[in-house]
mmCIF file of C-alpha atoms and ligand atoms in Angstrom:
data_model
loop_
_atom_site.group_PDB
_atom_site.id
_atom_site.type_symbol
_atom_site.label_atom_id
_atom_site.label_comp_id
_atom_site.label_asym_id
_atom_site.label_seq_id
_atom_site.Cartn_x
_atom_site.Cartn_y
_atom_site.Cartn_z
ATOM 1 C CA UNK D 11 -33.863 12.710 -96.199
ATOM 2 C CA UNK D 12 -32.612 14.624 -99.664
ATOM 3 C CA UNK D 13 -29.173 14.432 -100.591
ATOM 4 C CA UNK D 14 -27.975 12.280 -98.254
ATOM 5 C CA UNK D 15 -24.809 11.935 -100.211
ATOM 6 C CA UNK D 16 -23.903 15.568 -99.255
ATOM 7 C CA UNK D 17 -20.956 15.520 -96.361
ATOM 8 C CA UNK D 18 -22.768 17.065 -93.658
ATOM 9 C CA UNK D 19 -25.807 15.050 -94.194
ATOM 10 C CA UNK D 20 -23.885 11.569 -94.332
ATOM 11 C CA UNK D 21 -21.516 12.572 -91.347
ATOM 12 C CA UNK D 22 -25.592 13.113 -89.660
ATOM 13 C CA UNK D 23 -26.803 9.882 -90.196
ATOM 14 C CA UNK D 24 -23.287 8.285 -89.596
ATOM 15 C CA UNK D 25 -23.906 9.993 -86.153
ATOM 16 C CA UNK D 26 -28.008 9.479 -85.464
ATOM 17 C CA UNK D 27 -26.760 5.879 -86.129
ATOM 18 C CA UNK D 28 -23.607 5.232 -83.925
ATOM 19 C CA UNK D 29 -22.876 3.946 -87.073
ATOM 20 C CA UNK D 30 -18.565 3.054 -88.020
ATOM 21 C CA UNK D 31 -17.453 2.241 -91.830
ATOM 22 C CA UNK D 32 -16.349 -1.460 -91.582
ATOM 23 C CA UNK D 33 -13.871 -2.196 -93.572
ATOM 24 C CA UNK D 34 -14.138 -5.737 -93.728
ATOM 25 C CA UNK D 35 -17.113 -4.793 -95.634
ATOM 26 C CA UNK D 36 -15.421 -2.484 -98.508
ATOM 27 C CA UNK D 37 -17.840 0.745 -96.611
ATOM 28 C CA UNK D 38 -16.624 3.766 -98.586
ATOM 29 C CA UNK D 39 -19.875 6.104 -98.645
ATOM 30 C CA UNK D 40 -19.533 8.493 -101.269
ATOM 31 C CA UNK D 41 -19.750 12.117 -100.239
ATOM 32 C CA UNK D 42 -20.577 13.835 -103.804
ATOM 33 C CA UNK D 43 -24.178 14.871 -105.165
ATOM 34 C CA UNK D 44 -22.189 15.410 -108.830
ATOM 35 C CA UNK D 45 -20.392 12.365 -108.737
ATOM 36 C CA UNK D 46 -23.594 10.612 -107.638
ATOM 37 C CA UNK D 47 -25.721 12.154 -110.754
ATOM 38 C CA UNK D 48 -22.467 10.937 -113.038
ATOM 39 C CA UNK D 49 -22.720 8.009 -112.282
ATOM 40 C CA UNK D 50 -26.517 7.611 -112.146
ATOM 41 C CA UNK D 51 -26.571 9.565 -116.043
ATOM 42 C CA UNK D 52 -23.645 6.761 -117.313
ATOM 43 C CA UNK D 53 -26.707 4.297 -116.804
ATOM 44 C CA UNK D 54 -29.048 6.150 -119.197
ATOM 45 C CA UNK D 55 -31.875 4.665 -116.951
ATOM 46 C CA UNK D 56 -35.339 5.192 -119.518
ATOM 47 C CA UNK D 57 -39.059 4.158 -118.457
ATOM 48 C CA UNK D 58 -39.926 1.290 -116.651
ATOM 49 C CA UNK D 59 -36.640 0.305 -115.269
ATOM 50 C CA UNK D 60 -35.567 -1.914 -112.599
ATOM 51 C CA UNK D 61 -32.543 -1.153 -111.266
ATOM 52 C CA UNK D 62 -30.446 -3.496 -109.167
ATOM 53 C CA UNK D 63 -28.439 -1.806 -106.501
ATOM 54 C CA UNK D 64 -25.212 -4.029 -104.907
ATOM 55 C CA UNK D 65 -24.321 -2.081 -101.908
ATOM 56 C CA UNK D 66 -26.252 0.758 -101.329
ATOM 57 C CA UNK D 67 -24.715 1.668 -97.658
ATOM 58 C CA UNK D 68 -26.511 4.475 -96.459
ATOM 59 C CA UNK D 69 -28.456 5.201 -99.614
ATOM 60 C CA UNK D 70 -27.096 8.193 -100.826
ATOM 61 C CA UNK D 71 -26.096 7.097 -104.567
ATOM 62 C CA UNK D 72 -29.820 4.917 -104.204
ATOM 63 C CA UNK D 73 -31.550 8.047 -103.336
ATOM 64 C CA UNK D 74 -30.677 9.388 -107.179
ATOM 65 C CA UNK D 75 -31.335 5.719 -108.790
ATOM 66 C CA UNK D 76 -34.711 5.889 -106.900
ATOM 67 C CA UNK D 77 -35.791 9.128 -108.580
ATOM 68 C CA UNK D 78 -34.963 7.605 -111.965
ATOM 69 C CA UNK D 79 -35.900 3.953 -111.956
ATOM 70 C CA UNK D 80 -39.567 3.000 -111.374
ATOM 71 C CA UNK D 81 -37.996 0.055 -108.946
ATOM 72 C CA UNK D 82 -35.160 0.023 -106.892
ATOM 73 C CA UNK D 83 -33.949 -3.155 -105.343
ATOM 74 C CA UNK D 84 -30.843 -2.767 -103.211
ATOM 75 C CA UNK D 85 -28.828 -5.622 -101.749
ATOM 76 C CA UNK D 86 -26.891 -4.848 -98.619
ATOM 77 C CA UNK D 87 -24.679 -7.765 -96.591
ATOM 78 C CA UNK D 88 -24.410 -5.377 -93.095
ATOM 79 C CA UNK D 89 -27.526 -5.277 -91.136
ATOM 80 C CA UNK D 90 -26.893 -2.562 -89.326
ATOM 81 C CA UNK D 91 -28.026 -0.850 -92.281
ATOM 82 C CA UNK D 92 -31.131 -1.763 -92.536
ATOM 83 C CA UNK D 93 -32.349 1.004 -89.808
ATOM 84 C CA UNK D 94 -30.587 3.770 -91.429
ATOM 85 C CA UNK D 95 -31.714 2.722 -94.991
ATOM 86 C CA UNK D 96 -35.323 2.676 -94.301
ATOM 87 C CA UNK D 97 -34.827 6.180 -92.532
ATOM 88 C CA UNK D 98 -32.805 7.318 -95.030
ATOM 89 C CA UNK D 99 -34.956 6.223 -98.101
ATOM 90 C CA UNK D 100 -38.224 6.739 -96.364
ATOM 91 C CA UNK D 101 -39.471 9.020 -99.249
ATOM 92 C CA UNK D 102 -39.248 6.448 -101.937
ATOM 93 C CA UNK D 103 -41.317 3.878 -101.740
ATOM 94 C CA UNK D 104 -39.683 2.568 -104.856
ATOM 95 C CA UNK D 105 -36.498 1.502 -103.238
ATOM 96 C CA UNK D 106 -36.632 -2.456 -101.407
ATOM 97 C CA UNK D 107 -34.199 -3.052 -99.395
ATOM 98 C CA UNK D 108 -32.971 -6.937 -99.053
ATOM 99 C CA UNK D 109 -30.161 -7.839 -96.458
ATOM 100 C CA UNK D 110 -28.569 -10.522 -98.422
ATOM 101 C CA UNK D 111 -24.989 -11.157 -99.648
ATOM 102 C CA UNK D 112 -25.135 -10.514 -103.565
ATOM 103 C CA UNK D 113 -23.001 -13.493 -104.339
ATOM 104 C CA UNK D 114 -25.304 -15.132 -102.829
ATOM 105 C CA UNK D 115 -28.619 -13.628 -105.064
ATOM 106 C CA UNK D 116 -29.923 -16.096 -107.389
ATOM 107 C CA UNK D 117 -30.004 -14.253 -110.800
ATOM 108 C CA UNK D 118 -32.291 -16.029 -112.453
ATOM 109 C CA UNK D 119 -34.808 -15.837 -109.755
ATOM 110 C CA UNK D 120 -34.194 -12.020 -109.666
ATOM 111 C CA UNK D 121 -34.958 -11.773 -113.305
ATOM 112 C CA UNK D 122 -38.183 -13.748 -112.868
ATOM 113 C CA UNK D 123 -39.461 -11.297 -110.516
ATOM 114 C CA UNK D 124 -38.524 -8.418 -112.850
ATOM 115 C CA UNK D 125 -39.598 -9.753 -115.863
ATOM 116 C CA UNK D 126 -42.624 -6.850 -116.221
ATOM 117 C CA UNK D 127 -40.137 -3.894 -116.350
ATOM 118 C CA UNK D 128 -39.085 -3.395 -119.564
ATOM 119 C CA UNK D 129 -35.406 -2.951 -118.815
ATOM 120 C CA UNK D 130 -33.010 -3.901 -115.993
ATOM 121 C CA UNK D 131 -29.935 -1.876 -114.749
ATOM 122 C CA UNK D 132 -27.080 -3.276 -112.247
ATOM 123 C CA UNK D 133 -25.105 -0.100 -110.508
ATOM 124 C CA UNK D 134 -22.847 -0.286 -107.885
ATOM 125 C CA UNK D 135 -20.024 1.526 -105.790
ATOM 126 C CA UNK D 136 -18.790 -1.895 -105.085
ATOM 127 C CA UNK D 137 -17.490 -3.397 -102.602
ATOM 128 C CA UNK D 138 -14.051 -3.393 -103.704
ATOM 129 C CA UNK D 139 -12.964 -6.279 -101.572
ATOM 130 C CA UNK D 140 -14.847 -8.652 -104.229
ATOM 131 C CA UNK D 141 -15.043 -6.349 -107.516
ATOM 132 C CA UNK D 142 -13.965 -9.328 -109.783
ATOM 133 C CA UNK D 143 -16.387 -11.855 -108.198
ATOM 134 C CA UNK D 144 -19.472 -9.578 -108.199
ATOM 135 C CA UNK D 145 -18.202 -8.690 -112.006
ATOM 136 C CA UNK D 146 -17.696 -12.295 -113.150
ATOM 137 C CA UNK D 147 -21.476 -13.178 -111.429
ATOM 138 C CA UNK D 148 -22.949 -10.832 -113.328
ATOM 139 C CA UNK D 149 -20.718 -11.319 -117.052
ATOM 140 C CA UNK D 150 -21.746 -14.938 -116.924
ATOM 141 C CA UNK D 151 -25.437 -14.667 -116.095
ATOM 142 C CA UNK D 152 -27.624 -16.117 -118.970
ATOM 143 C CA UNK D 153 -30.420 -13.290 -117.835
ATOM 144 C CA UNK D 154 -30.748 -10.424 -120.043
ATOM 145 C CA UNK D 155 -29.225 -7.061 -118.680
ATOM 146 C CA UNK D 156 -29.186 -3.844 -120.279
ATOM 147 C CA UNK D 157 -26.369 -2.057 -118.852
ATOM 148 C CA UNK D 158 -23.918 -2.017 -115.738
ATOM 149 C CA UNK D 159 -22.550 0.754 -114.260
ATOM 150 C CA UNK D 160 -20.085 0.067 -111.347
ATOM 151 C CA UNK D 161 -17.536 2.095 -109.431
ATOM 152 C CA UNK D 162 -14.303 0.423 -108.351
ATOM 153 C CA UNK D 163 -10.521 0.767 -107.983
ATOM 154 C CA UNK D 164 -8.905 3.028 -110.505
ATOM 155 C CA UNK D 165 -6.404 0.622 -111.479
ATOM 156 C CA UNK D 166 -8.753 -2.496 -111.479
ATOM 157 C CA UNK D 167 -11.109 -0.475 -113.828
ATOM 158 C CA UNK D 168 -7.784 0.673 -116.465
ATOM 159 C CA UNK D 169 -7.132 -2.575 -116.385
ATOM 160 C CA UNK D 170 -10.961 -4.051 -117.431
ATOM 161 C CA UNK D 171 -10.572 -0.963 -120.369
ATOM 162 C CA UNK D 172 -6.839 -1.553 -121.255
ATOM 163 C CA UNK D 173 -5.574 -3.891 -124.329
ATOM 164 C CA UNK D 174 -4.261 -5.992 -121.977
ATOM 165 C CA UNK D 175 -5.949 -9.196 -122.069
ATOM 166 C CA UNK D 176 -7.333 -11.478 -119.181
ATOM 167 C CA UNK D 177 -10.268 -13.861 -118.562
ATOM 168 C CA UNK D 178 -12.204 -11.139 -117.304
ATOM 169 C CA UNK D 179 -11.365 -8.908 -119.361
ATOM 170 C CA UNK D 180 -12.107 -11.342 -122.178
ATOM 171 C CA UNK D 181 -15.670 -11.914 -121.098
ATOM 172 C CA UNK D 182 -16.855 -8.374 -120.241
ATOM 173 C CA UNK D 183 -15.827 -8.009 -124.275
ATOM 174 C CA UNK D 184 -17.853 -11.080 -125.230
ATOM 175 C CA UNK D 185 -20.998 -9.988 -123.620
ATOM 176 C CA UNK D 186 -20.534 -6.240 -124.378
ATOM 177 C CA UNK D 187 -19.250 -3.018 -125.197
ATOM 178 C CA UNK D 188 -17.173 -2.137 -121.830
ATOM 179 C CA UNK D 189 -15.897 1.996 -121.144
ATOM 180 C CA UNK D 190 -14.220 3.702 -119.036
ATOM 181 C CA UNK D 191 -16.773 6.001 -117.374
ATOM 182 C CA UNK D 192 -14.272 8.972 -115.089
ATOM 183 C CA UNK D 193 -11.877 9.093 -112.531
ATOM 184 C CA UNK D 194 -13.012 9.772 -108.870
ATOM 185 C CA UNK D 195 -10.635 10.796 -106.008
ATOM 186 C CA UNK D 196 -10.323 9.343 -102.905
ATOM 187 C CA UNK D 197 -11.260 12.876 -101.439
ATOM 188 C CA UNK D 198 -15.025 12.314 -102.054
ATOM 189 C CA UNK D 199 -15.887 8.909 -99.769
ATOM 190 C CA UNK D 200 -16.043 8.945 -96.238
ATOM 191 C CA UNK D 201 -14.164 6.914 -94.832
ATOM 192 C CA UNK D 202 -11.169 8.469 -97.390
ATOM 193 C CA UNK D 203 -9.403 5.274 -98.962
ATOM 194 C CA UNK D 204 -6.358 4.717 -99.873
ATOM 195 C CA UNK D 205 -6.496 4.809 -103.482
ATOM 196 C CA UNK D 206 -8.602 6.696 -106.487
ATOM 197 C CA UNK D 207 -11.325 5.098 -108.044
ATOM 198 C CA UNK D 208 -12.998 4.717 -111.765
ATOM 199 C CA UNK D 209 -17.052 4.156 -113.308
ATOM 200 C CA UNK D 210 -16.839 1.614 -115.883
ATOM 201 C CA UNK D 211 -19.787 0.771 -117.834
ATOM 202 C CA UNK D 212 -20.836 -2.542 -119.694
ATOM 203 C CA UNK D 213 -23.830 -2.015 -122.277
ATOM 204 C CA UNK D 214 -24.965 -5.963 -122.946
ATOM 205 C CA UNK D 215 -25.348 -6.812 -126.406
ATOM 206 C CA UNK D 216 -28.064 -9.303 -127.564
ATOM 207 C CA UNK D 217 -26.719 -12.870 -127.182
ATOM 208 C CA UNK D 218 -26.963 -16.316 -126.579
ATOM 209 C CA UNK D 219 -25.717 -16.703 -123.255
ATOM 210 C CA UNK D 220 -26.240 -20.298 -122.131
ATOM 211 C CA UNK D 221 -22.791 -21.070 -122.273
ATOM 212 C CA UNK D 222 -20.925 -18.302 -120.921
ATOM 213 C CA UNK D 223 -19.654 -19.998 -117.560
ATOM 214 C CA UNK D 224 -18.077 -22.627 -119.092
ATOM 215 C CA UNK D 225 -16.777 -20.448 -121.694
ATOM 216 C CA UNK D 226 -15.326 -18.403 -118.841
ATOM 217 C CA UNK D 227 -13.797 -21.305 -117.261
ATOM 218 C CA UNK D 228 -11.973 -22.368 -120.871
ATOM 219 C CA UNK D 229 -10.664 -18.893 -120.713
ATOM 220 C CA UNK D 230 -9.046 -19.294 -117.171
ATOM 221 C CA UNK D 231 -7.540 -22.850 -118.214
ATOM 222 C CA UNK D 232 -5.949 -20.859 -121.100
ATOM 223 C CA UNK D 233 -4.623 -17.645 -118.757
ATOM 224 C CA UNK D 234 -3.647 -20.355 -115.852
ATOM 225 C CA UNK D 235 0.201 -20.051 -116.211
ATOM 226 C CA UNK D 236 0.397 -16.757 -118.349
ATOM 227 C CA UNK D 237 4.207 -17.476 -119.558
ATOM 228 C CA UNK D 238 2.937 -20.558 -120.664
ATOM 229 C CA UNK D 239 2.053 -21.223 -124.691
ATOM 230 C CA UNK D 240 -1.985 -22.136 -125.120
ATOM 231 C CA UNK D 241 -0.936 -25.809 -126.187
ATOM 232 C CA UNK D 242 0.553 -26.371 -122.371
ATOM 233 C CA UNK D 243 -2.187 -24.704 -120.490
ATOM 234 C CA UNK D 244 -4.841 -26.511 -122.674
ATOM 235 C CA UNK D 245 -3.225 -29.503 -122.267
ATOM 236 C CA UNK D 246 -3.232 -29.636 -119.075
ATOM 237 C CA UNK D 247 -7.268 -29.623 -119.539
ATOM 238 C CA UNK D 248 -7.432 -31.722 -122.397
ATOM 239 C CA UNK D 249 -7.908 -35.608 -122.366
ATOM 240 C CA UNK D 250 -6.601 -36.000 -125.841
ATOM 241 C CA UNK D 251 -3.414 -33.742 -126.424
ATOM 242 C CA UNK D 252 -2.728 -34.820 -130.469
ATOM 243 C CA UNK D 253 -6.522 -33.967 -130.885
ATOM 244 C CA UNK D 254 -6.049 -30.807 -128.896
ATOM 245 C CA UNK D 255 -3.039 -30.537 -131.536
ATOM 246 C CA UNK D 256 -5.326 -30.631 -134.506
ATOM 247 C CA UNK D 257 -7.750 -28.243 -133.379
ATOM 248 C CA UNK D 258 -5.448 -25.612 -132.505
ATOM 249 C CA UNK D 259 -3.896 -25.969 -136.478
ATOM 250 C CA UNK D 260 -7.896 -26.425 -137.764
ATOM 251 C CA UNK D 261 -8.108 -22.709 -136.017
ATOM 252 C CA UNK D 262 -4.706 -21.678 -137.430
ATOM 253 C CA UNK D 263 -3.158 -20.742 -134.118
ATOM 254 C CA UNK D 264 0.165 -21.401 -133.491
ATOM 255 C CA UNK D 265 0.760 -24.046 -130.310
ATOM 256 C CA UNK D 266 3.712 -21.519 -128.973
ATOM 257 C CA UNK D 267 1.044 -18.413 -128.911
ATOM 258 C CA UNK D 268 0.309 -17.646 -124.810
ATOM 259 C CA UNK D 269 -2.596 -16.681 -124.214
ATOM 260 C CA UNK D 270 -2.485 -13.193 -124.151
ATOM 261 C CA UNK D 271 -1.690 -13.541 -128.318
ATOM 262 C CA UNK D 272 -5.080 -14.626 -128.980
ATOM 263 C CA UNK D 273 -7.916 -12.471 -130.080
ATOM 264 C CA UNK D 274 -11.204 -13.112 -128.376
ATOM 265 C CA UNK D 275 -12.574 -14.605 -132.141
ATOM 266 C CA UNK D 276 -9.736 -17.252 -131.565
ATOM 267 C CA UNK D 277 -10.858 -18.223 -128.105
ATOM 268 C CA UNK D 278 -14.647 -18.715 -129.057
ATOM 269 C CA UNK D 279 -13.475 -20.774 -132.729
ATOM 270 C CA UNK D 280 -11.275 -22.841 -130.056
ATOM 271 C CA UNK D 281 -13.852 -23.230 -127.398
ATOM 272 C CA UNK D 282 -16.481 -24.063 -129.861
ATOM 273 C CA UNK D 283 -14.359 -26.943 -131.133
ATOM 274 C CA UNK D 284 -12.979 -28.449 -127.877
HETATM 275 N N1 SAM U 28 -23.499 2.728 -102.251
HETATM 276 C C1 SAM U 28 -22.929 3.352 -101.081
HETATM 277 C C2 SAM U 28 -22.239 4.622 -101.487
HETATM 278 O O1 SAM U 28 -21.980 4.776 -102.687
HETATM 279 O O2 SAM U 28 -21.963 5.455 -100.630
HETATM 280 C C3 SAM U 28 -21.962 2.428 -100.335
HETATM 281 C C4 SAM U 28 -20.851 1.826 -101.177
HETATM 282 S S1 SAM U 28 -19.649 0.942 -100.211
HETATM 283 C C5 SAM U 28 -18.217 1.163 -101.229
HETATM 284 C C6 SAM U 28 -19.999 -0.770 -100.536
HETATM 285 C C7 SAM U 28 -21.301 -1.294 -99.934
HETATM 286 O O3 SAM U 28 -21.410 -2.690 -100.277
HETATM 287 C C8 SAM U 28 -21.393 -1.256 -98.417
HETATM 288 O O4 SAM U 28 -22.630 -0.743 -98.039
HETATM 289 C C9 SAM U 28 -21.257 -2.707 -97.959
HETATM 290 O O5 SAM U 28 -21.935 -2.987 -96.754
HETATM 291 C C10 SAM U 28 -21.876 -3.423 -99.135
HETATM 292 N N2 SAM U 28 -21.415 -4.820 -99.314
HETATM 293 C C11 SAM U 28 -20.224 -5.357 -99.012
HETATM 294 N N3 SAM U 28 -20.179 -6.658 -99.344
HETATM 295 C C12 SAM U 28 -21.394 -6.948 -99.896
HETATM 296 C C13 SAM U 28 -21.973 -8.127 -100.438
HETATM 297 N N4 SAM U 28 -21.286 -9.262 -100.496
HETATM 298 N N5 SAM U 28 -23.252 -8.065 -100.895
HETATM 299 C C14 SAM U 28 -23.964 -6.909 -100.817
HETATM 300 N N6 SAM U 28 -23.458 -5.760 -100.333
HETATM 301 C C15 SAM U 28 -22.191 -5.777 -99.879
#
């Protein structure tokens, strides 16, 4: 079908297929061709690209990724979308289909199996139910990714752009250049949710990132009590606390900083030391 992401065509398939949003499953299906382009155009998807779909419900933002990308491979957790997907998507045959929980997806696997297209792309209108674990899987992956472009919660997404610092928040900086993308109203999903949503994008830098996991974990031990200074959340990590003492003044950061006080320079000279 074209343009399934148009209302009447959606509200079609959502009837063809007996088919109910479940909400234990974060199923918002977006119901705009524009916003669909928008967010396929923030991915600036170029020749020989793989792109990684998490969620593609009934296929409507997929449809557009498919006539960009050379490969589609979309990850879906509900099987009773498997049916309407391979109606839906019949004509492209560049769009696979897997009925697997993404948290689940081994990355590095993935990569290996896309390692002949010259560039791979993560998009998703995510499930917003696990935005910050689908986000933190794919900030810590050593594999290389060129860009990710994902809708979710307006205020979860001004928060990921905002000064205001967090693990997360911390790591999407480390591994790239993160922006907010544009608002999106409630008015354009079917089922309607509750609140407005946001595109953010993440374009990966070049890096070394073998040790980004752990690095993420020193940055939750240093957010874990957030009125706390660095010195007592550290130390609460720490098997030596005068050495932890020594490093801190070696970086030149004041043991009564919190957290938050900290640029992300100071939390990579401290990580690299501890
Ligand atoms: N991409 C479609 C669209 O834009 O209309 C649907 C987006 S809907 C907000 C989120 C989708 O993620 C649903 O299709 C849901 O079944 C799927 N989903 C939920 N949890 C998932 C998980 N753990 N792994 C993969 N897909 C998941």
């Amino acid at each position: 079908m074209r343009d399934i992401g148009k209302v009447n065509h959606t509200l079609e398939i959502l009837d063809h297929f007996e088919l109910r949003a479940k909400k234990s499953f974060g199923q918002n299906f977006l119901v705009d061709i524009n916003i669909i382009r928008n967010i396929v155009e923030c991915a600036h998807i170029k020749e020989n690209t793989c792109v990684v779909e998490i969620g593609p419900g009934i296929g409507g933002l997929t449809e557009y990724i498919a006539r960009a990308a050379k490969k589609v491979i979309a990850y879906d957790i509900d099987e009773r979308l498997m049916d309407v997907l391979s109606y839906s998507l019949s004509e492209y045959p560049n769009v696979e289909v897997r009925l697997q929980d993404f948290l689940t997806v081994d990355l590095h696997s993935l990569a290996e199996e896309v390692k002949d297209y010259e560039h791979l792309i993560i998009i998703s209108n995510l499930p917003y139910y696990i935005t910050s674990e689908i986000l933190t899987k794919i900030m810590i992956s050593p594999i290389k990714i060129d860009c990710f472009v994902g809708m979710m919660q307006k205020e979860v997404a001004l928060k990921l752009t905002s000064k205001e610092k967090s693990p997360l928040r911390l790591l999407m900086d480390c591994v790239g250049e993160v922006n907010y993308e544009f608002t999106v109203t409630a008015n354009v999903f079917i089922p309607k949710p509750n609140v407005d949503s946001a595109v953010i994008s993440v374009t990966f830098k070049e890096m070394n990132k073998e040790n980004l996991a752990d690095f993420y974990h020193f940055l939750q031990a240093c957010f874990k009590q957030r009125r706390k200074t660095i010195y007592n959340n550290l130390s609460q990590v720490a098997q030596d606390k005068d050495k932890l003492k020594d490093i801190l003044k070696t970086c030149n950061i004041d043991p009564k900083l919190r957290a938050e006080q900290l640029s992300l320079d100071q939390f990579k000279e401290l990580y690299d030391l501890i």
